[in-house]
mmCIF file of N, CA and C in Angstrom:
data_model
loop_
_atom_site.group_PDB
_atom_site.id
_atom_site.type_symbol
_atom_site.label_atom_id
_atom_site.label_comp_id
_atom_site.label_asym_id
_atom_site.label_seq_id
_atom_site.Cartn_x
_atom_site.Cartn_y
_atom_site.Cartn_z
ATOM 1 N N UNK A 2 128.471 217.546 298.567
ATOM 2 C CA UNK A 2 128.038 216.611 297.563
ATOM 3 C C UNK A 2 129.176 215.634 297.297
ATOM 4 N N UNK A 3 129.050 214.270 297.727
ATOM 5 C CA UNK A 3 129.979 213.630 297.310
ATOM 6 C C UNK A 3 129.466 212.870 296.270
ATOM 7 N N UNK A 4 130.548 212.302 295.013
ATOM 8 C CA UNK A 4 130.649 211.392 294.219
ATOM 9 C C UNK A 4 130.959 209.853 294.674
ATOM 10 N N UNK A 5 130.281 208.956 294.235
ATOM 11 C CA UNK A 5 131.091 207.943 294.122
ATOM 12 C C UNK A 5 131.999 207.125 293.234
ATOM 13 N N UNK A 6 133.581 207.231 293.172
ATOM 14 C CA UNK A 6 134.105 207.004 292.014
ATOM 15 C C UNK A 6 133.685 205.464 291.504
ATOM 16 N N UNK A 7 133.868 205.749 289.902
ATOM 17 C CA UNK A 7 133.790 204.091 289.317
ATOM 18 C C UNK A 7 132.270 204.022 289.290
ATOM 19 N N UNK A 8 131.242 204.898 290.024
ATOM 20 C CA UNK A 8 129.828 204.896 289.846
ATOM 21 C C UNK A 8 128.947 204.816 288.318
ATOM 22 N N UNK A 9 128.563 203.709 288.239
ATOM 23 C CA UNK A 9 127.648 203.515 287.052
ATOM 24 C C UNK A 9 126.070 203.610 287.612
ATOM 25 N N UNK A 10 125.414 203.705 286.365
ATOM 26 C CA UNK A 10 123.663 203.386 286.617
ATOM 27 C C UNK A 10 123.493 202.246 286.494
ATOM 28 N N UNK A 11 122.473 201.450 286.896
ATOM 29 C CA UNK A 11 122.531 200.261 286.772
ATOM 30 C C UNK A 11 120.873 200.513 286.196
ATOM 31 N N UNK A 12 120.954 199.262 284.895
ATOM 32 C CA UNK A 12 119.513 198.852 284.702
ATOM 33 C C UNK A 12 119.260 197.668 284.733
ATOM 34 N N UNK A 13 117.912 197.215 285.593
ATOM 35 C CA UNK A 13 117.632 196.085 285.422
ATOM 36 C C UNK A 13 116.718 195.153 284.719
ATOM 37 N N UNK A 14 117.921 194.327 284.398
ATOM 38 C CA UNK A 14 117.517 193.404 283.102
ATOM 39 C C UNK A 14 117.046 191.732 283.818
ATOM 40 N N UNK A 15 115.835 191.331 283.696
ATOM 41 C CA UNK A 15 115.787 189.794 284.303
ATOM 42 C C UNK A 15 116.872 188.705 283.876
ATOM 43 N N UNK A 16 117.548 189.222 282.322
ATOM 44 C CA UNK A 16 118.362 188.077 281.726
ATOM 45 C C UNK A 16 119.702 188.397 282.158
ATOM 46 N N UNK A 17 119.888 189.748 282.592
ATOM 47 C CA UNK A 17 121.429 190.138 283.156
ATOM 48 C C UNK A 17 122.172 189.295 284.433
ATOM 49 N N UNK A 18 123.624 189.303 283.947
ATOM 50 C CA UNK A 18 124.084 188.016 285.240
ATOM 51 C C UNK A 18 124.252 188.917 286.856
ATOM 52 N N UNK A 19 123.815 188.150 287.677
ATOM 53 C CA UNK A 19 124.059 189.013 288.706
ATOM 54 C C UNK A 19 125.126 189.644 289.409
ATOM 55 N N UNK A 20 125.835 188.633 288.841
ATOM 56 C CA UNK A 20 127.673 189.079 289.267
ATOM 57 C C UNK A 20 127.449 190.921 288.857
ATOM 58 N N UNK A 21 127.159 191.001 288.254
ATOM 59 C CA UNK A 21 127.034 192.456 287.640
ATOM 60 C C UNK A 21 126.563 193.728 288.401
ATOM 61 N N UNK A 22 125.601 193.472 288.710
ATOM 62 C CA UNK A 22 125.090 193.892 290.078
ATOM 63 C C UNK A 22 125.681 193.822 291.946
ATOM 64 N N UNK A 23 125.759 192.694 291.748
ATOM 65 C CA UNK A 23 126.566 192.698 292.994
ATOM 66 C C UNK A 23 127.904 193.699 293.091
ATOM 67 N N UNK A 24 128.727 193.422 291.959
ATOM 68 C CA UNK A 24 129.997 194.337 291.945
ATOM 69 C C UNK A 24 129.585 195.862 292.491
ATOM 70 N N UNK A 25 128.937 196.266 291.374
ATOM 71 C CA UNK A 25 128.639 197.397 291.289
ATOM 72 C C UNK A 25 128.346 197.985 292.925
ATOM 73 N N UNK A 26 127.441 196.925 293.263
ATOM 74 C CA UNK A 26 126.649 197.387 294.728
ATOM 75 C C UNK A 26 127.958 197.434 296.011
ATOM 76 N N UNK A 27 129.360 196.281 295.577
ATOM 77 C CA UNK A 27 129.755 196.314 296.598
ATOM 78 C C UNK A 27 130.749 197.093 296.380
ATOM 79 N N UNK A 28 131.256 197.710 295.594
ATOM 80 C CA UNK A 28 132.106 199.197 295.228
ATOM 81 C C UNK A 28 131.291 200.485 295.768
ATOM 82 N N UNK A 29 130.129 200.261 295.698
ATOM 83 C CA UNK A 29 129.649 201.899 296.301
ATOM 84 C C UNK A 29 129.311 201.586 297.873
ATOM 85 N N UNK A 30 129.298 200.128 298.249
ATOM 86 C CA UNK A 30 129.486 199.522 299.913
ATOM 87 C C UNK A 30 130.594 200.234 300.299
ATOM 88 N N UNK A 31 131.440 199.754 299.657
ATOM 89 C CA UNK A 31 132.761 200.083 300.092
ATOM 90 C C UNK A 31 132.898 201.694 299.894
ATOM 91 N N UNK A 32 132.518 202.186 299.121
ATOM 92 C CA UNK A 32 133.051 203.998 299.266
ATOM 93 C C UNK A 32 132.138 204.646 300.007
ATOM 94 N N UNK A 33 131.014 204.132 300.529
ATOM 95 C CA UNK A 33 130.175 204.861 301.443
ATOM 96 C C UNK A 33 130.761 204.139 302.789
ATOM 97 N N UNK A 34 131.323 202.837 303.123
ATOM 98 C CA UNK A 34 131.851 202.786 304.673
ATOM 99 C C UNK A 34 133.163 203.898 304.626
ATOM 100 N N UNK A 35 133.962 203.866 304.058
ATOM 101 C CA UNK A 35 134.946 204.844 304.394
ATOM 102 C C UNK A 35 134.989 205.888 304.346
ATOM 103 N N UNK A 36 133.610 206.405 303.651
ATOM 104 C CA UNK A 36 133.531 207.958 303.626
ATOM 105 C C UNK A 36 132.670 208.295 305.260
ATOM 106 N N UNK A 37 131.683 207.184 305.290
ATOM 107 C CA UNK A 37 131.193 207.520 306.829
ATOM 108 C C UNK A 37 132.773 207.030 307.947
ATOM 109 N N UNK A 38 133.079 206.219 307.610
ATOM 110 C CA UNK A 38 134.519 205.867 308.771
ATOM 111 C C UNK A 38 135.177 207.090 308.755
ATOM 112 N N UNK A 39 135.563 207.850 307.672
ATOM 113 C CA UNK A 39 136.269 209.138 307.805
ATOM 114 C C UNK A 39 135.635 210.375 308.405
ATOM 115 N N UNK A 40 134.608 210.244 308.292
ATOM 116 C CA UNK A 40 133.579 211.569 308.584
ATOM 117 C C UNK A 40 133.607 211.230 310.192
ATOM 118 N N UNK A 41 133.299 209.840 310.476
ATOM 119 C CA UNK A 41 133.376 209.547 312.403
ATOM 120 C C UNK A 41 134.486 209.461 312.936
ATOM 121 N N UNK A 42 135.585 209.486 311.917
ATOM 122 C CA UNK A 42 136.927 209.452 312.884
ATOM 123 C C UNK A 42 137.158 211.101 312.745
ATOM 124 N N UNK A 43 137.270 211.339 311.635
ATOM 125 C CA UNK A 43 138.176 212.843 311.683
ATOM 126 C C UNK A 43 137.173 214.337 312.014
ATOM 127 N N UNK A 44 136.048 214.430 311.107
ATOM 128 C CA UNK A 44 135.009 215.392 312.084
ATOM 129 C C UNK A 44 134.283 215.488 313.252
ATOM 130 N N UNK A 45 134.143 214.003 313.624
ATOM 131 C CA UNK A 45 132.862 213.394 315.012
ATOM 132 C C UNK A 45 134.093 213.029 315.529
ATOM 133 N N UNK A 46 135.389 213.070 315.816
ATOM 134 C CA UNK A 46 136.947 213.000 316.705
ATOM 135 C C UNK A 46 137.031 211.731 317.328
ATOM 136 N N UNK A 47 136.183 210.953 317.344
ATOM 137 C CA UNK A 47 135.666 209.422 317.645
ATOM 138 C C UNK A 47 136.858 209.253 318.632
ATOM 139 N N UNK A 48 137.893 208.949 318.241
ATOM 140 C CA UNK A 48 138.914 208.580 319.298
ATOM 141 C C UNK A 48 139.043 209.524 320.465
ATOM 142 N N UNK A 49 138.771 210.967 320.564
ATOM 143 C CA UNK A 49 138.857 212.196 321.367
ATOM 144 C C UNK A 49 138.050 211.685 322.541
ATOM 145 N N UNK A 50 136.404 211.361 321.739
ATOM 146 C CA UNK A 50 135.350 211.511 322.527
ATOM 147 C C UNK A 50 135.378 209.676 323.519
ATOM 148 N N UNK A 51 136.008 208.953 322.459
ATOM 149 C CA UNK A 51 136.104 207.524 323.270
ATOM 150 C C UNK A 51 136.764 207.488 324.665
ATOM 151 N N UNK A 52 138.305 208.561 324.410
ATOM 152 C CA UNK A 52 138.941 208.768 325.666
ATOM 153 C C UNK A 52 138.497 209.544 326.673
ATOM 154 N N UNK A 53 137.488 210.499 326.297
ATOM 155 C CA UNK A 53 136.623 211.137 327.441
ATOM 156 C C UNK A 53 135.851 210.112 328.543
ATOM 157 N N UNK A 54 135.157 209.386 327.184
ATOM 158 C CA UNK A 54 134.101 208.172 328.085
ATOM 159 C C UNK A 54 135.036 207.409 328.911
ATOM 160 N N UNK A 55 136.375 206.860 328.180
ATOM 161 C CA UNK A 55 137.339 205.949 329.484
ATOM 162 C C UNK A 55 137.828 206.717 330.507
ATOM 163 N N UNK A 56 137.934 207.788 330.439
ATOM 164 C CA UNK A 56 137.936 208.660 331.965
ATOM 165 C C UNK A 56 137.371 208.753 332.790
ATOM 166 N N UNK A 57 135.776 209.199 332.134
ATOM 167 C CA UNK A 57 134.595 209.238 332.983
ATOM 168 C C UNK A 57 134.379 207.660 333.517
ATOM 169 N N UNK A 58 134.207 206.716 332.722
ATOM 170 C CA UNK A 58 133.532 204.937 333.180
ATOM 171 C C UNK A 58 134.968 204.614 333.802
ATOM 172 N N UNK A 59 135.563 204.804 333.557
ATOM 173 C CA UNK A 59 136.666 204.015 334.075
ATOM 174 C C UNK A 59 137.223 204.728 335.454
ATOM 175 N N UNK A 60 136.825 205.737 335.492
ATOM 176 C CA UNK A 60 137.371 206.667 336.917
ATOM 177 C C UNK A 60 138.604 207.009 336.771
ATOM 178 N N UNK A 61 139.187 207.366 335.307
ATOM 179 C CA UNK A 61 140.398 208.309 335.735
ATOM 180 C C UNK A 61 140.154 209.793 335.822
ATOM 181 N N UNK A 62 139.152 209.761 335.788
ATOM 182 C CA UNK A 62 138.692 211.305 336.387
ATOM 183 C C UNK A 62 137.528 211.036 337.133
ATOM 184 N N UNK A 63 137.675 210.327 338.018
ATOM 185 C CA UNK A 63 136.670 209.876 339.133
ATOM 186 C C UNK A 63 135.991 211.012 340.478
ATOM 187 N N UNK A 64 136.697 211.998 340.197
ATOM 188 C CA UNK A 64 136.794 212.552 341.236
ATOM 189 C C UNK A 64 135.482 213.487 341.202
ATOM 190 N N UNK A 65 134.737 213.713 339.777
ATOM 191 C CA UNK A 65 133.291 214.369 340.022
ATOM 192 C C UNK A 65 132.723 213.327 340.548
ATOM 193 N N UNK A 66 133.261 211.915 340.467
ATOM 194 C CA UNK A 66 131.619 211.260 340.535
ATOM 195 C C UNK A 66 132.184 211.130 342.421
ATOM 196 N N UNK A 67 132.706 211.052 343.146
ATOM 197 C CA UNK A 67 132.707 211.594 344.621
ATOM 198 C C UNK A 67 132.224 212.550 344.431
ATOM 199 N N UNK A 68 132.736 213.661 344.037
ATOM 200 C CA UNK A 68 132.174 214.914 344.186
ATOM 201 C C UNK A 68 130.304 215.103 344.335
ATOM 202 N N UNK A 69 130.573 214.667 343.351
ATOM 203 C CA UNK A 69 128.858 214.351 342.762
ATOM 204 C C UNK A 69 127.855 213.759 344.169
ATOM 205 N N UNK A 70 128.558 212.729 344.608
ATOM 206 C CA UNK A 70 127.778 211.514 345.379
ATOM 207 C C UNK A 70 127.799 212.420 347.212
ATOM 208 N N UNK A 71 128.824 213.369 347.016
ATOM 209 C CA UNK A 71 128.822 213.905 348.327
ATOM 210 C C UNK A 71 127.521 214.908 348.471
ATOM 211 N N UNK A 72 127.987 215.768 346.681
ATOM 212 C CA UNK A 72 126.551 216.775 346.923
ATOM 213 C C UNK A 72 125.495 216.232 347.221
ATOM 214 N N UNK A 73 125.036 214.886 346.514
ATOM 215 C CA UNK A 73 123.735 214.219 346.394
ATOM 216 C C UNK A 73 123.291 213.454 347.604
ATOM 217 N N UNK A 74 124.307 213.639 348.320
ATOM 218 C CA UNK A 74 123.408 212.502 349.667
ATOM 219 C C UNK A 74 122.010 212.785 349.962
ATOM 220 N N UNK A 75 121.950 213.989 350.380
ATOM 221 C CA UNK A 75 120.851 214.117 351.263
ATOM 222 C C UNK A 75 119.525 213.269 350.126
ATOM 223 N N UNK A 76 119.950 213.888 348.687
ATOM 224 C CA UNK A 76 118.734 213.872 347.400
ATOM 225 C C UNK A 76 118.581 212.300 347.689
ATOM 226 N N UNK A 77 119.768 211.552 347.603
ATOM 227 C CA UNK A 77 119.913 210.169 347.405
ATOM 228 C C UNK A 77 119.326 209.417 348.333
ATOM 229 N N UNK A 78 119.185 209.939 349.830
ATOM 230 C CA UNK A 78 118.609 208.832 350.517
ATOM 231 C C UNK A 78 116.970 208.869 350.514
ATOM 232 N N UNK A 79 116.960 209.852 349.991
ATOM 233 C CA UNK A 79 115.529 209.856 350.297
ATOM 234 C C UNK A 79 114.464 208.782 349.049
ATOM 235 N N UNK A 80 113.369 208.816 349.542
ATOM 236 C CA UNK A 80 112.608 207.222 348.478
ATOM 237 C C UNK A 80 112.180 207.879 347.055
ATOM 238 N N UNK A 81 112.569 206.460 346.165
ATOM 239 C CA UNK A 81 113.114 206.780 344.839
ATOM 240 C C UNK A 81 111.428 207.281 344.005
ATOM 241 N N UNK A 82 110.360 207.571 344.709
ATOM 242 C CA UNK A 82 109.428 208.741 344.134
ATOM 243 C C UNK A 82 109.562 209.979 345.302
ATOM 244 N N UNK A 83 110.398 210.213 345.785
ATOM 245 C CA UNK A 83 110.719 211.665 346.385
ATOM 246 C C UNK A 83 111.886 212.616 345.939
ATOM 247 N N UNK A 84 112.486 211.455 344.637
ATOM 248 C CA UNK A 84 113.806 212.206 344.235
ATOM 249 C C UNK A 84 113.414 213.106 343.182
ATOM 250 N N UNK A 85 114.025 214.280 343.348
ATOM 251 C CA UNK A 85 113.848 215.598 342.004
ATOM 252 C C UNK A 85 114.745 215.168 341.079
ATOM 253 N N UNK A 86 114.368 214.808 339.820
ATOM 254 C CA UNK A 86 115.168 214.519 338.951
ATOM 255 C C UNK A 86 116.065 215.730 338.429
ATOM 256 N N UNK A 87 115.214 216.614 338.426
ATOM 257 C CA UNK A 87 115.915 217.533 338.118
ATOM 258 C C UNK A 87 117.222 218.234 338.933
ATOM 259 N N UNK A 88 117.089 218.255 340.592
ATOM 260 C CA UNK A 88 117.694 218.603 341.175
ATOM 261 C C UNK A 88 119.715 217.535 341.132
ATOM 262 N N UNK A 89 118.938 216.379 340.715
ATOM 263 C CA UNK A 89 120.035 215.460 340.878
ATOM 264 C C UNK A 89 120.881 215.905 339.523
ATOM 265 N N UNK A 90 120.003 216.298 338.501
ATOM 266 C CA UNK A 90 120.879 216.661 337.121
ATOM 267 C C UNK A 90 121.585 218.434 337.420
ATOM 268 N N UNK A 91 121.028 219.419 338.431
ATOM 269 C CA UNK A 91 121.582 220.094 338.664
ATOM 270 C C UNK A 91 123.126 219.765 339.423
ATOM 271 N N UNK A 92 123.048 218.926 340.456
ATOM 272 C CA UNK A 92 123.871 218.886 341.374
ATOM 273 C C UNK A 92 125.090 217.835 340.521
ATOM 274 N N UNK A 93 125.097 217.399 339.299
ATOM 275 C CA UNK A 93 125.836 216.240 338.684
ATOM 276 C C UNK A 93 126.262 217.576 337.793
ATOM 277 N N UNK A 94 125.958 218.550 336.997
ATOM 278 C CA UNK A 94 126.639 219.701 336.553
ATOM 279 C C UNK A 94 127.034 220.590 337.512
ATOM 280 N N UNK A 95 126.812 220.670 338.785
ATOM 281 C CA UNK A 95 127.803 221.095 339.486
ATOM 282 C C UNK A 95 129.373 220.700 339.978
ATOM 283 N N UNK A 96 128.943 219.327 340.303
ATOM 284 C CA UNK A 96 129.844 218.257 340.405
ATOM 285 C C UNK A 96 131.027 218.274 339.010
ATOM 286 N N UNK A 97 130.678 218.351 338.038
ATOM 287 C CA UNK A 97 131.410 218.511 336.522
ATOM 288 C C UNK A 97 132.394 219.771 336.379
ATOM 289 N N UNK A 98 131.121 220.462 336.645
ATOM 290 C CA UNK A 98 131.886 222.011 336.613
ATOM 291 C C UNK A 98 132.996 222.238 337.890
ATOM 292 N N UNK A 99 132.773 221.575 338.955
ATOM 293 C CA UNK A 99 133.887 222.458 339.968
ATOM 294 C C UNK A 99 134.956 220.910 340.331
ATOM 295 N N UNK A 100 135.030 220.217 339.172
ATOM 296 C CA UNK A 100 136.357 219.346 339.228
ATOM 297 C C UNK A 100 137.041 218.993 338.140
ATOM 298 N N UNK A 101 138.017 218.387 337.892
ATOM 299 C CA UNK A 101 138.882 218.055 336.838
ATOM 300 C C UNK A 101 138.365 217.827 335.566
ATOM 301 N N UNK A 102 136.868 217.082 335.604
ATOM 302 C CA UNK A 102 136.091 217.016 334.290
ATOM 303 C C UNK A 102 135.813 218.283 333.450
ATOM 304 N N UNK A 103 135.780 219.717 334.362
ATOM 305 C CA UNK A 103 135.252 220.987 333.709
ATOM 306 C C UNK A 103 136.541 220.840 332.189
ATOM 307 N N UNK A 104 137.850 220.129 332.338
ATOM 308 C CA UNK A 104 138.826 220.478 331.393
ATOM 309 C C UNK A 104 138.381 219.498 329.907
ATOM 310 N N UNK A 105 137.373 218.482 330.580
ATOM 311 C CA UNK A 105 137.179 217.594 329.147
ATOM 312 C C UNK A 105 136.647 218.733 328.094
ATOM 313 N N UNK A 106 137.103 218.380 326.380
ATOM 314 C CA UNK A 106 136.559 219.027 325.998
ATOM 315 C C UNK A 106 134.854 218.403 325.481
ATOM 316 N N UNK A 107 134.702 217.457 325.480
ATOM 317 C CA UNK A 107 133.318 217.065 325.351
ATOM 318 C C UNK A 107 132.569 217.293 326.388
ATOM 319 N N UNK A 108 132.353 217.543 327.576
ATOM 320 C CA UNK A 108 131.553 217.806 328.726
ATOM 321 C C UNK A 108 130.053 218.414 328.584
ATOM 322 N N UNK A 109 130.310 218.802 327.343
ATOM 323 C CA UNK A 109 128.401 219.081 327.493
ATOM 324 C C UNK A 109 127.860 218.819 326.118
ATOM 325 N N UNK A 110 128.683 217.654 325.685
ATOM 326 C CA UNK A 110 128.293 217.009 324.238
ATOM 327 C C UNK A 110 126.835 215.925 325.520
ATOM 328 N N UNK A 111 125.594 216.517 324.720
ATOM 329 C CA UNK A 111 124.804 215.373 324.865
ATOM 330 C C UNK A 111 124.296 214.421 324.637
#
């Protein structure tokens, strides 16, 4: 349960100035972005999981996706309504599991 500090009720009045409202609204703006910014940096590890993805897209751990592309030939050449989807998602967790990626710790965040 979080609070928001400085939190008032607001009632609305047609003759009330709006400055009044606005404040109010952009003080609890502001304590709900940093409470979600804190919750995605420090529980959801945001920076952890960003450097996973620049490994994987960027190929510094490139070496499942060879891995990957060697298991998959045969799946791969064949015409794109003869491919087992499923088989290709088996052979891409194989590929994961028996190379350098098995050490990410996000690897089976889906």
């Amino acid at each position: 349960n979080v609070e928001c500090p400085g939190a008032v009720q607001l009632h609305y009045a047609a003759t009330s100035p709006r400055h009044g409202y606005m404040e109010a609204i952009h003080q609890a703006h502001t304590f709900a972005a940093e409470c979600v910014l804190r919750l995605i940096m420090d529980e959801a590890n945001l920076k952890g999981r960003l450097r996973s993805v620049h490994r994987y897209f960027l190929l510094q751990q490139g070496d499942f996706f060879v891995h990957f592309l060697d298991l998959a030939e045969p799946e791969l050449r064949k015409h794109v309504d003869e491919i087992a989807a499923g088989r290709l998602e088996t052979l891409l967790e194989l590929a994961l599991r028996s190379t350098a990626a098995e050490m990410d710790p996000y690897k089976d965040d889906g």
